[in-house]
Amino acid sequence: MSSTSTLSVRVAHKTPVATDICTLELVATQDGTALPGFSAGSHVDVHLPGGLTRQYSLCNDPKETHRYLIGVLRDPASRGGSQAVHDLVQEGQVLQISTPKNHFPLAHDAKRSLLLGGGIGITPILCMAERLAVMGADFELHYCTRSPERTAFRERIAASGFADQVRFHFDDGAPEQKLNLATLLSTPQDGCHLYVCGPKGFMDAVLKTARDQGWPESQLHYEFFAAEVTKSEADAAFEIKLASSGRIIPVAKDQTVTKALSAAGVEIQTACEQGVCGTCLTRVLEGVPDHKDQYLTPEEQASNDQFLPCCSRAKTARLVLDL
């Protein structure tokens, strides 16, 4: 696996945009230098103070080459990333980030696009809406938040040319304005693509409803940025065999594959360690993985020729990896 190239960027502005949400505007350390291009749905890995790496979607117009804009929620259940952004990152500070990566691209052949953003999951969704608007494409955006005070980018959306294509849904609002997924997703249409990003519970509800209503998997697009890695009583010890050397490395019942490999001196690049970003994706040559990630599609998981060793395990006694 090739490592992603790293950029040095400066925090030009840190701005509160809603309760517990701030944006960081990142620019090249040499003022005026263009940053690598990106497309709607892209994210960057941000190396934060304290040694953490987290993924954040870019939410500015891809035509802007002078800056990247990310939005970050202060999450009380954070594993440290959002807290580091809110408490430690300051304007003027230089950070290391990856070049943009896009695992959540727009399907440009779509006849219509249905965009659903939950909370801070609006960041890639808003970028998509702005791109679709520029293209003159047919789309509708539903933005779900706890309350108006916790709704980032309200002014930006209100000032946009597509404001009448956006519906806001507030948890603390009147029942009639709340999102009715069963109604919204009731009739899948040929060529209508669904995009969703937000908290895991929100995304699970959207995707389950869509699948129950018969939406084809090819028309469902999503990106998880956090997930609870499920542990099971069935989790057992197993072995990893490195194809390049034939070396056998045991993985204990309560140990991840990446931790077992690291303890044996074999380092795999990781970022989220929750099975959502794909950084550690590794080819499986023999054996059957026990997939616990939110990154691979159901079809990709079923092919069993790759897995995410930060969270997934083995159904067989041994996995042979392309390492």
Short mmCIF file of C-alpha atoms in Angstrom, two decimals:
data_model
loop_
_atom_site.label_atom_id
_atom_site.label_comp_id
_atom_site.label_asym_id
_atom_site.label_seq_id
_atom_site.Cartn_x
_atom_site.Cartn_y
_atom_site.Cartn_z
CA MET A 1 0.00 0.00 0.00
CA SER A 2 1.34 3.40 -0.91
CA SER A 3 1.23 6.02 1.80
CA THR A 4 -0.69 9.19 1.07
CA SER A 5 1.41 12.30 0.55
CA THR A 6 1.28 14.89 3.30
CA LEU A 7 0.81 18.66 3.04
CA SER A 8 1.68 21.42 5.49
CA VAL A 9 -1.19 23.88 5.87
CA ARG A 10 -1.83 26.89 8.06
CA VAL A 11 -5.04 27.52 9.97
CA ALA A 12 -6.03 30.88 8.45
CA HIS A 13 -9.33 31.13 10.33
CA LYS A 14 -11.07 29.22 13.10
CA THR A 15 -14.72 30.25 13.26
CA PRO A 16 -17.66 29.16 15.44
CA VAL A 17 -20.63 28.50 13.09
CA ALA A 18 -23.18 26.90 15.45
CA THR A 19 -23.38 25.58 19.01
CA ASP A 20 -20.35 23.27 19.49
CA ILE A 21 -19.39 23.48 15.79
CA CYS A 22 -16.43 25.36 14.35
CA THR A 23 -14.85 25.57 10.92
CA LEU A 24 -11.15 25.60 10.12
CA GLU A 25 -9.98 27.34 6.96
CA LEU A 26 -6.74 25.71 5.87
CA VAL A 27 -4.38 27.41 3.41
CA ALA A 28 -0.92 26.67 2.04
CA THR A 29 1.92 27.71 4.33
CA GLN A 30 3.23 29.83 1.47
CA ASP A 31 0.45 32.39 1.01
CA GLY A 32 -1.29 32.25 -2.35
CA THR A 33 -0.03 28.80 -3.28
CA ALA A 34 -2.72 26.60 -4.82
CA LEU A 35 -3.68 23.45 -2.94
CA PRO A 36 -4.26 20.10 -4.70
CA GLY A 37 -7.70 19.94 -6.32
CA PHE A 38 -10.63 17.98 -4.93
CA SER A 39 -14.17 16.98 -5.86
CA ALA A 40 -17.45 17.06 -3.93
CA GLY A 41 -17.46 14.36 -1.25
CA SER A 42 -13.69 14.50 -0.64
CA HIS A 43 -12.05 14.45 2.78
CA VAL A 44 -8.58 14.95 4.21
CA ASP A 45 -6.80 13.20 7.06
CA VAL A 46 -5.79 15.83 9.62
CA HIS A 47 -2.88 15.13 11.97
CA LEU A 48 -3.90 16.76 15.24
CA PRO A 49 -2.00 17.79 18.37
CA GLY A 50 -1.49 14.76 20.59
CA GLY A 51 -0.74 12.38 17.74
CA LEU A 52 -4.32 11.71 16.61
CA THR A 53 -5.34 11.49 12.95
CA ARG A 54 -8.95 12.15 11.97
CA GLN A 55 -10.87 12.44 8.70
CA TYR A 56 -12.84 15.60 7.92
CA SER A 57 -14.90 16.32 4.81
CA LEU A 58 -14.10 19.37 2.71
CA CYS A 59 -17.13 21.66 2.62
CA ASN A 60 -16.03 24.54 0.41
CA ASP A 61 -16.45 24.93 -3.34
CA PRO A 62 -14.02 22.67 -5.24
CA LYS A 63 -13.34 25.62 -7.58
CA GLU A 64 -11.51 27.29 -4.67
CA THR A 65 -7.88 26.29 -5.03
CA HIS A 66 -6.54 28.57 -2.30
CA ARG A 67 -8.18 26.90 0.72
CA TYR A 68 -9.81 23.86 2.29
CA LEU A 69 -12.72 24.34 4.72
CA ILE A 70 -13.66 21.69 7.28
CA GLY A 71 -16.37 21.71 9.94
CA VAL A 72 -15.89 19.97 13.28
CA LEU A 73 -18.44 19.14 15.98
CA ARG A 74 -17.31 19.04 19.59
CA ASP A 75 -18.51 15.53 20.36
CA PRO A 76 -18.90 14.62 24.06
CA ALA A 77 -18.29 10.99 23.08
CA SER A 78 -15.15 11.97 21.16
CA ARG A 79 -12.05 9.82 21.34
CA GLY A 80 -10.04 13.05 21.44
CA GLY A 81 -10.12 14.33 17.86
CA SER A 82 -12.91 16.89 18.05
CA GLN A 83 -11.70 18.00 21.48
CA ALA A 84 -8.22 18.61 20.05
CA VAL A 85 -9.68 20.73 17.22
CA HIS A 86 -11.83 22.84 19.55
CA ASP A 87 -9.37 23.22 22.45
CA LEU A 88 -5.87 22.94 21.00
CA VAL A 89 -5.87 24.04 17.36
CA GLN A 90 -5.38 27.81 17.01
CA GLU A 91 -5.39 30.29 14.15
CA GLY A 92 -1.95 30.56 12.61
CA GLN A 93 -1.00 27.02 13.61
CA VAL A 94 0.60 24.75 11.00
CA LEU A 95 -0.94 21.28 10.61
CA GLN A 96 -0.06 18.26 8.52
CA ILE A 97 -2.86 16.87 6.36
CA SER A 98 -3.19 14.30 3.59
CA THR A 99 -4.00 15.24 0.04
CA PRO A 100 -7.78 15.01 -0.57
CA LYS A 101 -9.29 11.56 -1.01
CA ASN A 102 -12.78 10.79 -2.27
CA HIS A 103 -14.56 7.58 -1.24
CA PHE A 104 -17.94 9.36 -1.51
CA PRO A 105 -18.14 10.78 -5.05
CA LEU A 106 -21.21 12.01 -6.87
CA ALA A 107 -22.64 9.71 -9.54
CA HIS A 108 -22.62 12.16 -12.43
CA ASP A 109 -24.96 9.98 -14.51
CA ALA A 110 -27.74 10.36 -11.89
CA LYS A 111 -31.05 11.72 -13.20
CA ARG A 112 -31.86 13.01 -9.73
CA SER A 113 -30.03 13.18 -6.39
CA LEU A 114 -31.51 12.94 -2.91
CA LEU A 115 -29.11 14.33 -0.29
CA LEU A 116 -29.54 13.60 3.43
CA GLY A 117 -27.29 15.23 6.02
CA GLY A 118 -27.50 14.60 9.76
CA GLY A 119 -25.73 17.04 12.07
CA ILE A 120 -22.10 17.63 11.11
CA GLY A 121 -22.61 15.07 8.31
CA ILE A 122 -23.83 18.07 6.31
CA THR A 123 -20.21 18.92 5.40
CA PRO A 124 -19.77 16.64 2.34
CA ILE A 125 -23.49 16.86 1.54
CA LEU A 126 -23.40 20.67 1.30
CA CYS A 127 -20.41 20.51 -1.04
CA MET A 128 -22.39 18.06 -3.20
CA ALA A 129 -25.44 20.35 -3.25
CA GLU A 130 -23.33 23.29 -4.39
CA ARG A 131 -21.74 21.19 -7.13
CA LEU A 132 -25.11 19.86 -8.33
CA ALA A 133 -26.49 23.40 -8.35
CA VAL A 134 -23.60 24.56 -10.56
CA MET A 135 -24.34 21.65 -12.92
CA GLY A 136 -28.03 22.55 -13.03
CA ALA A 137 -28.85 19.05 -11.79
CA ASP A 138 -32.11 17.95 -10.20
CA PHE A 139 -31.65 17.43 -6.46
CA GLU A 140 -33.27 17.80 -3.05
CA LEU A 141 -31.46 18.23 0.29
CA HIS A 142 -32.83 17.24 3.69
CA TYR A 143 -30.80 18.52 6.67
CA CYS A 144 -31.58 17.04 10.09
CA THR A 145 -30.25 18.57 13.32
CA ARG A 146 -31.16 18.70 17.00
CA SER A 147 -32.16 22.39 16.92
CA PRO A 148 -31.70 25.56 14.81
CA GLU A 149 -28.86 26.66 17.14
CA ARG A 150 -26.98 23.48 16.30
CA THR A 151 -27.45 23.85 12.53
CA ALA A 152 -24.19 24.80 10.81
CA PHE A 153 -24.14 26.77 7.53
CA ARG A 154 -27.75 28.00 7.78
CA GLU A 155 -26.78 31.46 6.48
CA ARG A 156 -24.71 29.95 3.67
CA ILE A 157 -27.63 27.77 2.58
CA ALA A 158 -30.12 30.66 2.86
CA ALA A 159 -27.90 32.81 0.63
CA SER A 160 -27.42 30.06 -1.96
CA GLY A 161 -29.23 29.74 -5.27
CA PHE A 162 -30.66 26.37 -4.19
CA ALA A 163 -32.20 27.41 -0.85
CA ASP A 164 -35.68 26.39 -2.06
CA GLN A 165 -34.40 22.84 -2.65
CA VAL A 166 -33.41 22.43 1.03
CA ARG A 167 -35.66 21.18 3.83
CA PHE A 168 -34.61 21.58 7.47
CA HIS A 169 -35.77 19.06 10.09
CA PHE A 170 -35.22 19.85 13.79
CA ASP A 171 -35.50 17.25 16.58
CA ASP A 172 -36.97 19.91 18.89
CA GLY A 173 -39.39 21.23 16.25
CA ALA A 174 -43.03 20.53 15.46
CA PRO A 175 -43.93 16.94 14.51
CA GLU A 176 -45.03 17.88 10.97
CA GLN A 177 -41.56 19.19 10.04
CA LYS A 178 -39.70 16.07 11.15
CA LEU A 179 -38.23 13.80 8.47
CA ASN A 180 -40.49 10.89 7.50
CA LEU A 181 -38.04 8.42 5.98
CA ALA A 182 -40.68 5.85 5.01
CA THR A 183 -42.51 8.46 2.94
CA LEU A 184 -39.40 10.11 1.48
CA LEU A 185 -37.86 6.80 0.39
CA SER A 186 -41.07 4.93 -0.42
CA THR A 187 -40.66 4.69 -4.19
CA PRO A 188 -37.13 4.18 -5.49
CA GLN A 189 -36.85 5.63 -8.98
CA ASP A 190 -34.56 4.53 -11.75
CA GLY A 191 -31.64 6.96 -11.89
CA CYS A 192 -32.35 8.59 -8.50
CA HIS A 193 -29.29 8.33 -6.25
CA LEU A 194 -29.35 8.68 -2.46
CA TYR A 195 -26.44 10.19 -0.51
CA VAL A 196 -26.30 10.16 3.28
CA CYS A 197 -23.78 11.24 5.92
CA GLY A 198 -24.22 11.86 9.63
CA PRO A 199 -24.25 10.06 12.99
CA LYS A 200 -24.25 6.27 12.71
CA GLY A 201 -27.81 5.88 14.06
CA PHE A 202 -29.13 8.36 11.49
CA MET A 203 -27.28 6.67 8.63
CA ASP A 204 -28.34 3.20 9.73
CA ALA A 205 -31.99 4.32 9.78
CA VAL A 206 -31.75 5.91 6.32
CA LEU A 207 -29.98 2.95 4.72
CA LYS A 208 -32.21 0.33 6.37
CA THR A 209 -35.34 2.17 5.23
CA ALA A 210 -34.01 2.52 1.68
CA ARG A 211 -33.04 -1.15 1.47
CA ASP A 212 -36.38 -2.24 2.97
CA GLN A 213 -38.13 -0.14 0.31
CA GLY A 214 -36.17 -1.85 -2.45
CA TRP A 215 -33.56 0.76 -3.34
CA PRO A 216 -30.76 -0.88 -5.39
CA GLU A 217 -27.41 -0.89 -3.61
CA SER A 218 -25.86 0.83 -6.65
CA GLN A 219 -28.03 3.91 -5.96
CA LEU A 220 -27.03 4.18 -2.27
CA HIS A 221 -23.97 6.28 -1.40
CA TYR A 222 -22.71 6.86 2.14
CA GLU A 223 -19.67 7.59 4.24
CA PHE A 224 -19.25 6.76 7.92
CA PHE A 225 -16.76 8.80 9.96
CA ALA A 226 -17.29 7.07 13.27
CA ALA A 227 -18.54 3.66 14.24
CA GLU A 228 -18.77 1.45 17.27
CA VAL A 229 -16.70 -1.65 16.49
CA THR A 230 -18.91 -4.54 17.52
CA LYS A 231 -17.38 -7.15 19.76
CA SER A 232 -18.92 -10.60 19.90
CA GLU A 233 -18.69 -13.58 22.20
CA ALA A 234 -17.81 -15.48 19.03
CA ASP A 235 -14.60 -13.45 18.61
CA ALA A 236 -11.75 -15.93 18.88
CA ALA A 237 -7.99 -16.05 18.52
CA PHE A 238 -6.66 -16.73 15.03
CA GLU A 239 -3.47 -16.48 12.98
CA ILE A 240 -2.21 -14.10 10.32
CA LYS A 241 0.21 -15.42 7.73
CA LEU A 242 2.31 -12.87 5.80
CA ALA A 243 2.40 -13.98 2.16
CA SER A 244 5.77 -12.34 1.48
CA SER A 245 7.69 -14.20 4.19
CA GLY A 246 5.43 -17.02 5.38
CA ARG A 247 5.69 -15.65 8.90
CA ILE A 248 2.84 -16.57 11.26
CA ILE A 249 1.56 -13.94 13.73
CA PRO A 250 -1.04 -14.90 16.36
CA VAL A 251 -3.96 -12.54 17.06
CA ALA A 252 -5.45 -12.84 20.55
CA LYS A 253 -9.20 -12.85 21.20
CA ASP A 254 -9.12 -9.30 22.58
CA GLN A 255 -6.51 -7.92 20.15
CA THR A 256 -6.95 -6.21 16.78
CA VAL A 257 -5.00 -7.43 13.76
CA THR A 258 -3.19 -4.09 13.46
CA LYS A 259 -2.13 -4.24 17.12
CA ALA A 260 -0.92 -7.85 16.73
CA LEU A 261 1.04 -6.93 13.59
CA SER A 262 2.51 -3.84 15.24
CA ALA A 263 3.64 -5.88 18.25
CA ALA A 264 5.42 -8.17 15.77
CA GLY A 265 7.12 -5.21 14.10
CA VAL A 266 4.81 -5.06 11.06
CA GLU A 267 3.32 -1.59 10.69
CA ILE A 268 0.18 -0.88 8.65
CA GLN A 269 -0.88 2.72 8.11
CA THR A 270 -4.06 3.43 10.10
CA ALA A 271 -6.14 6.52 10.84
CA CYS A 272 -9.63 6.04 12.26
CA GLU A 273 -9.10 2.57 13.86
CA GLN A 274 -12.89 2.10 13.63
CA GLY A 275 -13.28 0.63 10.15
CA VAL A 276 -14.66 3.74 8.50
CA CYS A 277 -11.85 5.41 6.55
CA GLY A 278 -10.25 2.62 4.50
CA THR A 279 -6.67 3.70 5.25
CA CYS A 280 -5.62 0.22 6.41
CA LEU A 281 -7.41 -1.75 3.64
CA THR A 282 -5.44 -4.95 3.02
CA ARG A 283 -5.78 -7.74 0.46
CA VAL A 284 -6.76 -11.18 1.76
CA LEU A 285 -5.29 -14.06 -0.25
CA GLU A 286 -6.67 -17.01 1.77
CA GLY A 287 -9.17 -17.44 4.58
CA VAL A 288 -12.50 -15.75 5.34
CA PRO A 289 -12.56 -12.39 7.14
CA ASP A 290 -15.14 -11.50 9.77
CA HIS A 291 -16.00 -8.01 8.49
CA LYS A 292 -16.81 -5.43 11.17
CA ASP A 293 -16.19 -2.29 9.12
CA GLN A 294 -18.49 0.42 7.75
CA TYR A 295 -16.26 1.15 4.76
CA LEU A 296 -16.69 -1.72 2.31
CA THR A 297 -19.99 -2.20 0.53
CA PRO A 298 -21.92 -5.43 1.26
CA GLU A 299 -20.79 -6.76 -2.15
CA GLU A 300 -17.14 -5.95 -1.41
CA GLN A 301 -17.40 -7.67 1.96
CA ALA A 302 -18.99 -10.73 0.36
CA SER A 303 -16.07 -11.13 -2.05
CA ASN A 304 -13.77 -11.67 0.99
CA ASP A 305 -10.63 -10.62 -0.90
CA GLN A 306 -9.88 -7.58 1.29
CA PHE A 307 -10.57 -6.42 4.83
CA LEU A 308 -9.82 -3.67 7.35
CA PRO A 309 -7.42 -5.06 9.96
CA CYS A 310 -8.07 -2.20 12.40
CA CYS A 311 -11.43 -3.75 13.33
CA SER A 312 -12.23 -6.90 11.33
CA ARG A 313 -11.26 -10.39 12.37
CA ALA A 314 -11.33 -13.92 10.90
CA LYS A 315 -14.00 -16.59 10.56
CA THR A 316 -11.31 -19.12 9.70
CA ALA A 317 -8.35 -20.19 11.83
CA ARG A 318 -5.95 -18.31 9.57
CA LEU A 319 -5.91 -15.39 7.14
CA VAL A 320 -3.15 -15.08 4.55
CA LEU A 321 -2.53 -11.38 3.88
CA ASP A 322 -0.80 -9.70 0.95
CA LEU A 323 1.90 -8.30 3.23
#
